[in-house]
C-alpha cells in the first residue's frame, strides 16, 4: 500500500517539503506520497488526536502547529521534549511519536558547509529569541559551545532562554550587540529581518574575527543582505536552505525506511524553485 506523509501547517501552499520528499521518493523508487495538509488552528487538536484517521503514516509540522504537535505526541524525543515543539510525527504501534529535527538540521547544515565551525569555538552570537532561536541555542549548547550570547529586540525573550537553558546563555540588549561582535567567530541570525518583504538586518560586521562563520536561517531570499555583506567582507557564509534540507532527513528515514542524502542535485532543485518564484534575491 502506498505510504503517505505530508506537511501539516496553516498555510502550507508555500512549503518546499513536498519538493524535497518527492525528490527522495523518486530517487529511491519508493511507493510513497508526500502532500500538503492545511489544518486550521481550531481544527488541529482534533486532527492530531485521531492522526491515524488521516491515512498518513507520519508528517512534518510547521507554523503554527509545532506546539500542538508537541501536546499531541504520546512519545517525544529528547529535543522535542526540551523545546516543547515537534516538527516530525510518526505512528508506531498506533502511538503518535514526535521529534524535533530543526536542531539536528541546523547543526548538520553547518557541519556540511563548514566542517570546522565548532572547533575551539568558545562563544557564539545568536540574533533573535523566538522559536527558531530556541532550537539554535539548544543545538549550540548541545554541541558544547561554552557560551551563547542572545541579542534580541525584546530583552525579556532572551532572558527567558537563559531561564530555560541556564547560565551559558547570555542575554544582551539589541543596542549592546555591537560590543559583543568583537572577535565573534559564529554569528547566527534567527530573526525575520532580511526575509523578503522585511527590513534588512543592518549590523556592522567589521569587528568579527576574519575566520568567522555567518549563517542565516532565513532562506527567502537565499542570499540575505546579512550574508551578502558577510561574503563581501570575505567571511564564511552558510545559507538557511541547507537547514531546511537537512531537517527533512530523519522524517523521511522514519516513514520510508531509507536514510536519504542532501545531494547537490536536491539543493539545485530547491534553488531552481526559489528562482522560479523570484525568491533568490
Ligand atoms: P520564529 O518562531 O520564527 O523565531 P518569532 O517567534 O516571531 O519567530 O521571532 C521572530 C524574531 O525576530 C524575534 O526575535 C523578534 O524580536 P522580538 O522578540 O523583539 O519580537 C525578531 N524581530 C522581528 N522583527 C524585528 C525587528 N524589526 N527588529 C528586531 N528584531 C525583530
mmCIF file of C-alpha atoms and ligand atoms in Angstrom:
data_model
loop_
_atom_site.group_PDB
_atom_site.id
_atom_site.type_symbol
_atom_site.label_atom_id
_atom_site.label_comp_id
_atom_site.label_asym_id
_atom_site.label_seq_id
_atom_site.Cartn_x
_atom_site.Cartn_y
_atom_site.Cartn_z
ATOM 1 C CA UNK A 1 0.000 0.000 0.000
ATOM 2 C CA UNK A 2 1.247 3.484 -0.843
ATOM 3 C CA UNK A 3 2.679 5.119 2.264
ATOM 4 C CA UNK A 4 1.540 8.695 2.670
ATOM 5 C CA UNK A 5 3.138 11.523 4.616
ATOM 6 C CA UNK A 6 2.535 15.265 4.453
ATOM 7 C CA UNK A 7 3.436 18.689 5.735
ATOM 8 C CA UNK A 8 0.848 19.973 8.188
ATOM 9 C CA UNK A 9 0.611 23.730 8.682
ATOM 10 C CA UNK A 10 -1.510 26.794 8.090
ATOM 11 C CA UNK A 11 -0.871 27.933 5.436
ATOM 12 C CA UNK A 12 1.175 25.245 3.653
ATOM 13 C CA UNK A 13 0.909 26.251 -0.003
ATOM 14 C CA UNK A 14 4.404 27.778 0.085
ATOM 15 C CA UNK A 15 6.056 24.760 1.707
ATOM 16 C CA UNK A 16 9.021 23.213 -0.078
ATOM 17 C CA UNK A 17 8.824 19.967 1.882
ATOM 18 C CA UNK A 18 6.834 18.208 -0.899
ATOM 19 C CA UNK A 19 9.607 19.083 -3.349
ATOM 20 C CA UNK A 20 12.269 17.651 -1.035
ATOM 21 C CA UNK A 21 10.488 14.421 -0.132
ATOM 22 C CA UNK A 22 9.163 13.996 -3.680
ATOM 23 C CA UNK A 23 12.755 14.093 -4.935
ATOM 24 C CA UNK A 24 13.845 11.401 -2.483
ATOM 25 C CA UNK A 25 10.801 9.205 -3.169
ATOM 26 C CA UNK A 26 11.564 9.269 -6.894
ATOM 27 C CA UNK A 27 15.303 8.823 -6.348
ATOM 28 C CA UNK A 28 14.743 5.669 -4.291
ATOM 29 C CA UNK A 29 11.797 4.345 -6.296
ATOM 30 C CA UNK A 30 9.622 4.187 -3.183
ATOM 31 C CA UNK A 31 5.870 3.634 -3.347
ATOM 32 C CA UNK A 32 5.056 6.700 -1.310
ATOM 33 C CA UNK A 33 3.466 10.119 -1.440
ATOM 34 C CA UNK A 34 4.198 13.364 0.344
ATOM 35 C CA UNK A 35 1.493 16.021 0.227
ATOM 36 C CA UNK A 36 0.262 19.186 1.857
ATOM 37 C CA UNK A 37 -2.256 19.258 4.658
ATOM 38 C CA UNK A 38 -3.650 22.656 5.598
ATOM 39 C CA UNK A 39 -5.281 22.384 9.007
ATOM 40 C CA UNK A 40 -6.855 25.462 10.596
ATOM 41 C CA UNK A 41 -5.819 26.350 14.154
ATOM 42 C CA UNK A 42 -9.232 25.457 15.597
ATOM 43 C CA UNK A 43 -9.084 22.008 13.973
ATOM 44 C CA UNK A 44 -5.516 20.945 14.723
ATOM 45 C CA UNK A 45 -6.059 19.346 18.132
ATOM 46 C CA UNK A 46 -8.864 17.159 16.774
ATOM 47 C CA UNK A 47 -6.827 16.267 13.698
ATOM 48 C CA UNK A 48 -3.828 15.162 15.747
ATOM 49 C CA UNK A 49 -5.913 13.399 18.397
ATOM 50 C CA UNK A 50 -7.045 10.961 15.700
ATOM 51 C CA UNK A 51 -3.986 11.114 13.486
ATOM 52 C CA UNK A 52 -4.469 7.570 12.175
ATOM 53 C CA UNK A 53 -7.798 8.618 10.639
ATOM 54 C CA UNK A 54 -5.918 10.967 8.299
ATOM 55 C CA UNK A 55 -4.456 7.994 6.464
ATOM 56 C CA UNK A 56 -0.960 9.398 6.982
ATOM 57 C CA UNK A 57 1.854 7.283 8.424
ATOM 58 C CA UNK A 58 3.634 10.428 9.531
ATOM 59 C CA UNK A 59 4.072 14.108 8.878
ATOM 60 C CA UNK A 60 6.148 17.205 9.166
ATOM 61 C CA UNK A 61 4.620 20.020 11.148
ATOM 62 C CA UNK A 62 5.210 23.693 10.530
ATOM 63 C CA UNK A 63 3.946 27.047 11.756
ATOM 64 C CA UNK A 64 1.689 27.446 13.709
ATOM 65 C CA UNK A 65 1.209 23.823 14.781
ATOM 66 C CA UNK A 66 4.530 22.728 16.293
ATOM 67 C CA UNK A 67 3.308 23.246 19.871
ATOM 68 C CA UNK A 68 0.025 21.433 19.167
ATOM 69 C CA UNK A 69 2.039 18.517 17.787
ATOM 70 C CA UNK A 70 4.147 18.554 20.956
ATOM 71 C CA UNK A 71 0.992 18.302 23.072
ATOM 72 C CA UNK A 72 -0.490 15.558 20.921
ATOM 73 C CA UNK A 73 2.513 13.219 20.755
ATOM 74 C CA UNK A 74 2.406 10.321 23.196
ATOM 75 C CA UNK A 75 6.173 9.845 22.891
ATOM 76 C CA UNK A 76 8.792 12.560 22.394
ATOM 77 C CA UNK A 77 12.464 12.564 21.514
ATOM 78 C CA UNK A 78 14.747 14.461 23.877
ATOM 79 C CA UNK A 79 14.999 17.558 21.680
ATOM 80 C CA UNK A 80 11.240 17.924 21.256
ATOM 81 C CA UNK A 81 10.762 17.414 24.987
ATOM 82 C CA UNK A 82 13.294 20.150 25.746
ATOM 83 C CA UNK A 83 11.908 22.637 23.229
ATOM 84 C CA UNK A 84 8.185 21.976 23.580
ATOM 85 C CA UNK A 85 7.910 21.869 19.795
ATOM 86 C CA UNK A 86 7.538 18.951 17.361
ATOM 87 C CA UNK A 87 8.174 19.169 13.630
ATOM 88 C CA UNK A 88 8.181 15.448 12.786
ATOM 89 C CA UNK A 89 5.471 12.897 13.611
ATOM 90 C CA UNK A 90 5.073 9.187 13.021
ATOM 91 C CA UNK A 91 2.831 6.373 14.176
ATOM 92 C CA UNK A 92 4.432 3.428 15.923
ATOM 93 C CA UNK A 93 2.224 0.619 17.180
ATOM 94 C CA UNK A 94 -0.695 3.021 16.999
ATOM 95 C CA UNK A 95 1.014 5.635 19.164
ATOM 96 C CA UNK A 96 1.916 9.079 17.904
ATOM 97 C CA UNK A 97 5.625 9.855 18.225
ATOM 98 C CA UNK A 98 7.084 13.348 17.915
ATOM 99 C CA UNK A 99 10.604 14.612 17.251
ATOM 100 C CA UNK A 100 12.223 17.947 16.641
ATOM 101 C CA UNK A 101 14.618 17.775 13.699
ATOM 102 C CA UNK A 102 15.158 21.539 13.416
ATOM 103 C CA UNK A 103 18.053 21.199 15.862
ATOM 104 C CA UNK A 104 19.913 18.384 14.063
ATOM 105 C CA UNK A 105 19.031 20.128 10.780
ATOM 106 C CA UNK A 106 20.668 23.353 11.883
ATOM 107 C CA UNK A 107 23.798 21.545 13.092
ATOM 108 C CA UNK A 108 24.034 19.239 10.054
ATOM 109 C CA UNK A 109 23.842 22.234 7.729
ATOM 110 C CA UNK A 110 26.806 23.880 9.462
ATOM 111 C CA UNK A 111 28.705 20.581 9.587
ATOM 112 C CA UNK A 112 28.199 20.024 5.857
ATOM 113 C CA UNK A 113 29.065 23.567 4.796
ATOM 114 C CA UNK A 114 31.871 24.400 7.244
ATOM 115 C CA UNK A 115 33.082 21.184 8.942
ATOM 116 C CA UNK A 116 35.380 23.049 11.356
ATOM 117 C CA UNK A 117 32.847 25.629 12.512
ATOM 118 C CA UNK A 118 32.737 24.400 16.119
ATOM 119 C CA UNK A 119 36.467 23.871 16.607
ATOM 120 C CA UNK A 120 37.737 25.909 19.568
ATOM 121 C CA UNK A 121 34.581 27.990 19.405
ATOM 122 C CA UNK A 122 34.158 29.469 22.866
ATOM 123 C CA UNK A 123 31.254 31.751 22.153
ATOM 124 C CA UNK A 124 28.545 32.170 19.554
ATOM 125 C CA UNK A 125 26.246 35.142 18.977
ATOM 126 C CA UNK A 126 22.613 34.440 18.138
ATOM 127 C CA UNK A 127 20.281 37.205 16.974
ATOM 128 C CA UNK A 128 16.641 36.744 17.928
ATOM 129 C CA UNK A 129 14.874 34.875 20.700
ATOM 130 C CA UNK A 130 11.776 33.319 19.072
ATOM 131 C CA UNK A 131 11.016 29.670 18.344
ATOM 132 C CA UNK A 132 13.791 29.318 15.788
ATOM 133 C CA UNK A 133 16.303 30.814 18.204
ATOM 134 C CA UNK A 134 15.353 28.289 20.880
ATOM 135 C CA UNK A 135 16.250 25.454 18.514
ATOM 136 C CA UNK A 136 19.527 27.107 17.502
ATOM 137 C CA UNK A 137 20.561 27.951 21.078
ATOM 138 C CA UNK A 138 19.714 24.436 22.256
ATOM 139 C CA UNK A 139 21.736 22.948 19.396
ATOM 140 C CA UNK A 140 24.783 25.109 20.089
ATOM 141 C CA UNK A 141 24.709 24.240 23.801
ATOM 142 C CA UNK A 142 24.309 20.540 22.978
ATOM 143 C CA UNK A 143 27.351 20.806 20.732
ATOM 144 C CA UNK A 144 29.335 22.043 23.709
ATOM 145 C CA UNK A 145 29.747 25.731 22.859
ATOM 146 C CA UNK A 146 30.687 27.371 26.178
ATOM 147 C CA UNK A 147 28.594 30.469 25.857
ATOM 148 C CA UNK A 148 25.767 31.606 23.620
ATOM 149 C CA UNK A 149 25.114 35.338 23.529
ATOM 150 C CA UNK A 150 21.486 36.041 22.606
ATOM 151 C CA UNK A 151 20.671 39.543 21.405
ATOM 152 C CA UNK A 152 17.035 40.383 20.966
ATOM 153 C CA UNK A 153 14.919 43.486 20.488
ATOM 154 C CA UNK A 154 12.757 42.323 23.378
ATOM 155 C CA UNK A 155 15.278 41.501 26.104
ATOM 156 C CA UNK A 156 12.763 39.524 28.179
ATOM 157 C CA UNK A 157 12.576 36.816 25.495
ATOM 158 C CA UNK A 158 16.365 36.417 25.546
ATOM 159 C CA UNK A 159 16.226 36.236 29.338
ATOM 160 C CA UNK A 160 13.598 33.512 29.065
ATOM 161 C CA UNK A 161 16.103 31.449 27.072
ATOM 162 C CA UNK A 162 18.624 31.827 29.883
ATOM 163 C CA UNK A 163 15.964 30.852 32.408
ATOM 164 C CA UNK A 164 15.296 27.716 30.401
ATOM 165 C CA UNK A 165 18.788 26.710 29.302
ATOM 166 C CA UNK A 166 20.951 28.082 32.117
ATOM 167 C CA UNK A 167 23.862 30.461 32.639
ATOM 168 C CA UNK A 168 25.725 29.511 29.445
ATOM 169 C CA UNK A 169 23.109 31.692 27.709
ATOM 170 C CA UNK A 170 23.933 35.390 27.973
ATOM 171 C CA UNK A 171 21.039 37.715 27.085
ATOM 172 C CA UNK A 172 22.025 41.141 25.761
ATOM 173 C CA UNK A 173 20.147 44.203 24.683
ATOM 174 C CA UNK A 174 19.894 44.693 20.936
ATOM 175 C CA UNK A 175 21.629 48.073 21.281
ATOM 176 C CA UNK A 176 24.568 46.403 23.034
ATOM 177 C CA UNK A 177 25.103 43.941 20.205
ATOM 178 C CA UNK A 178 27.980 45.830 18.592
ATOM 179 C CA UNK A 179 30.127 45.316 21.674
ATOM 180 C CA UNK A 180 29.559 41.546 21.593
ATOM 181 C CA UNK A 181 30.669 41.102 17.994
ATOM 182 C CA UNK A 182 34.319 41.794 18.753
ATOM 183 C CA UNK A 183 36.240 38.683 17.676
ATOM 184 C CA UNK A 184 32.977 36.773 17.193
ATOM 185 C CA UNK A 185 33.536 33.525 15.229
ATOM 186 C CA UNK A 186 29.956 32.359 14.795
ATOM 187 C CA UNK A 187 27.047 34.684 14.123
ATOM 188 C CA UNK A 188 23.557 33.232 13.605
ATOM 189 C CA UNK A 189 20.542 35.247 12.522
ATOM 190 C CA UNK A 190 17.219 33.772 13.621
ATOM 191 C CA UNK A 191 15.200 36.990 13.372
ATOM 192 C CA UNK A 192 12.881 37.667 10.486
ATOM 193 C CA UNK A 193 14.997 40.670 9.492
ATOM 194 C CA UNK A 194 16.361 40.182 5.992
ATOM 195 C CA UNK A 195 13.459 37.992 4.933
ATOM 196 C CA UNK A 196 11.812 39.068 1.678
ATOM 197 C CA UNK A 197 9.402 41.884 2.488
ATOM 198 C CA UNK A 198 11.073 42.648 5.838
ATOM 199 C CA UNK A 199 13.689 45.300 6.598
ATOM 200 C CA UNK A 200 17.303 44.127 6.206
ATOM 201 C CA UNK A 201 19.372 43.149 9.212
ATOM 202 C CA UNK A 202 21.693 46.106 9.233
ATOM 203 C CA UNK A 203 24.659 45.441 11.507
ATOM 204 C CA UNK A 204 28.333 46.257 11.296
ATOM 205 C CA UNK A 205 30.374 43.087 10.779
ATOM 206 C CA UNK A 206 33.786 44.757 10.811
ATOM 207 C CA UNK A 207 34.647 43.548 14.335
ATOM 208 C CA UNK A 208 34.035 39.865 13.586
ATOM 209 C CA UNK A 209 37.009 37.532 13.517
ATOM 210 C CA UNK A 210 38.382 37.151 9.966
ATOM 211 C CA UNK A 211 37.657 33.406 10.165
ATOM 212 C CA UNK A 212 34.062 33.926 11.344
ATOM 213 C CA UNK A 213 31.152 31.903 10.010
ATOM 214 C CA UNK A 214 27.939 33.859 9.435
ATOM 215 C CA UNK A 215 24.729 31.908 8.989
ATOM 216 C CA UNK A 216 21.124 32.875 8.475
ATOM 217 C CA UNK A 217 18.164 30.601 8.942
ATOM 218 C CA UNK A 218 16.182 32.811 6.579
ATOM 219 C CA UNK A 219 16.387 31.369 3.038
ATOM 220 C CA UNK A 220 13.976 33.655 1.169
ATOM 221 C CA UNK A 221 15.929 35.346 -0.275
ATOM 222 C CA UNK A 222 18.653 32.714 -0.430
ATOM 223 C CA UNK A 223 21.336 35.356 -0.095
ATOM 224 C CA UNK A 224 20.049 37.648 2.633
ATOM 225 C CA UNK A 225 21.523 41.162 2.962
ATOM 226 C CA UNK A 226 23.428 39.874 6.043
ATOM 227 C CA UNK A 227 25.037 37.045 4.069
ATOM 228 C CA UNK A 228 25.814 39.369 1.154
ATOM 229 C CA UNK A 229 27.670 41.795 3.453
ATOM 230 C CA UNK A 230 29.489 38.938 5.193
ATOM 231 C CA UNK A 231 30.552 37.459 1.863
ATOM 232 C CA UNK A 232 31.760 40.837 0.629
ATOM 233 C CA UNK A 233 33.959 41.025 3.750
ATOM 234 C CA UNK A 234 35.465 37.628 2.900
ATOM 235 C CA UNK A 235 33.742 35.841 5.793
ATOM 236 C CA UNK A 236 32.425 32.286 5.501
ATOM 237 C CA UNK A 237 28.674 32.183 4.952
ATOM 238 C CA UNK A 238 26.134 29.391 5.298
ATOM 239 C CA UNK A 239 22.623 29.987 3.964
ATOM 240 C CA UNK A 240 19.422 28.733 5.533
ATOM 241 C CA UNK A 241 18.324 26.465 2.707
ATOM 242 C CA UNK A 242 20.614 23.706 3.949
ATOM 243 C CA UNK A 243 18.842 23.656 7.324
ATOM 244 C CA UNK A 244 15.535 23.089 5.550
ATOM 245 C CA UNK A 245 17.003 20.226 3.525
ATOM 246 C CA UNK A 246 18.774 18.581 6.464
ATOM 247 C CA UNK A 247 15.827 18.794 8.876
ATOM 248 C CA UNK A 248 13.849 16.680 6.399
ATOM 249 C CA UNK A 249 16.230 13.694 6.550
ATOM 250 C CA UNK A 250 15.113 11.979 9.804
ATOM 251 C CA UNK A 251 11.403 12.097 8.922
ATOM 252 C CA UNK A 252 11.927 10.537 5.514
ATOM 253 C CA UNK A 253 14.032 7.778 7.041
ATOM 254 C CA UNK A 254 11.380 7.106 9.683
ATOM 255 C CA UNK A 255 8.445 6.948 7.231
ATOM 256 C CA UNK A 256 10.027 5.326 4.209
ATOM 257 C CA UNK A 257 12.879 3.262 5.678
ATOM 258 C CA UNK A 258 15.767 4.782 3.716
ATOM 259 C CA UNK A 259 18.130 7.438 5.049
ATOM 260 C CA UNK A 260 18.179 10.000 2.241
ATOM 261 C CA UNK A 261 21.031 12.304 1.345
ATOM 262 C CA UNK A 262 21.123 16.036 0.871
ATOM 263 C CA UNK A 263 22.712 15.976 -2.573
ATOM 264 C CA UNK A 264 23.944 18.840 -4.724
ATOM 265 C CA UNK A 265 21.166 17.868 -7.121
ATOM 266 C CA UNK A 266 18.487 18.327 -4.444
ATOM 267 C CA UNK A 267 19.921 21.677 -3.473
ATOM 268 C CA UNK A 268 19.946 22.748 -7.128
ATOM 269 C CA UNK A 269 16.309 21.688 -7.439
ATOM 270 C CA UNK A 270 15.341 23.791 -4.419
ATOM 271 C CA UNK A 271 17.323 26.765 -5.740
ATOM 272 C CA UNK A 272 15.601 26.442 -9.128
ATOM 273 C CA UNK A 273 12.263 26.562 -7.303
ATOM 274 C CA UNK A 274 13.337 29.704 -5.434
ATOM 275 C CA UNK A 275 14.453 31.249 -8.726
ATOM 276 C CA UNK A 276 11.175 30.345 -10.440
ATOM 277 C CA UNK A 277 9.316 32.199 -7.699
ATOM 278 C CA UNK A 278 11.625 35.222 -7.757
ATOM 279 C CA UNK A 279 12.968 34.425 -4.270
ATOM 280 C CA UNK A 280 16.697 34.147 -4.876
ATOM 281 C CA UNK A 281 17.389 37.759 -4.015
HETATM 282 P P1 LIG B 1 10.329 32.334 14.983
HETATM 283 O O1 LIG B 1 9.491 31.374 15.744
HETATM 284 O O2 LIG B 1 10.406 32.087 13.509
HETATM 285 O O3 LIG B 1 11.679 32.506 15.578
HETATM 286 P P2 LIG B 1 9.189 34.718 16.217
HETATM 287 O O4 LIG B 1 8.926 33.979 17.478
HETATM 288 O O5 LIG B 1 8.127 35.590 15.661
HETATM 289 O O6 LIG B 1 9.517 33.718 15.024
HETATM 290 O O7 LIG B 1 10.545 35.528 16.380
HETATM 291 C C1 LIG B 1 10.959 36.475 15.449
HETATM 292 C C2 LIG B 1 12.273 37.072 15.933
HETATM 293 O O8 LIG B 1 12.615 38.146 15.050
HETATM 294 C C3 LIG B 1 12.200 37.659 17.328
HETATM 295 O O9 LIG B 1 13.453 37.525 17.954
HETATM 296 C C4 LIG B 1 11.880 39.135 17.031
HETATM 297 O O10 LIG B 1 12.231 40.020 18.066
HETATM 298 P P3 LIG B 1 11.189 40.307 19.259
HETATM 299 O O11 LIG B 1 11.267 39.123 20.194
HETATM 300 O O12 LIG B 1 11.669 41.565 19.888
HETATM 301 O O13 LIG B 1 9.835 40.439 18.614
HETATM 302 C C5 LIG B 1 12.759 39.349 15.821
HETATM 303 N N1 LIG B 1 12.338 40.506 15.039
HETATM 304 C C6 LIG B 1 11.278 40.591 14.203
HETATM 305 N N2 LIG B 1 11.203 41.831 13.663
HETATM 306 C C7 LIG B 1 12.241 42.552 14.182
HETATM 307 C C8 LIG B 1 12.717 43.899 14.025
HETATM 308 N N3 LIG B 1 12.099 44.750 13.207
HETATM 309 N N4 LIG B 1 13.823 44.268 14.713
HETATM 310 C C9 LIG B 1 14.473 43.408 15.524
HETATM 311 N N5 LIG B 1 14.059 42.123 15.728
HETATM 312 C C10 LIG B 1 12.965 41.709 15.062
#
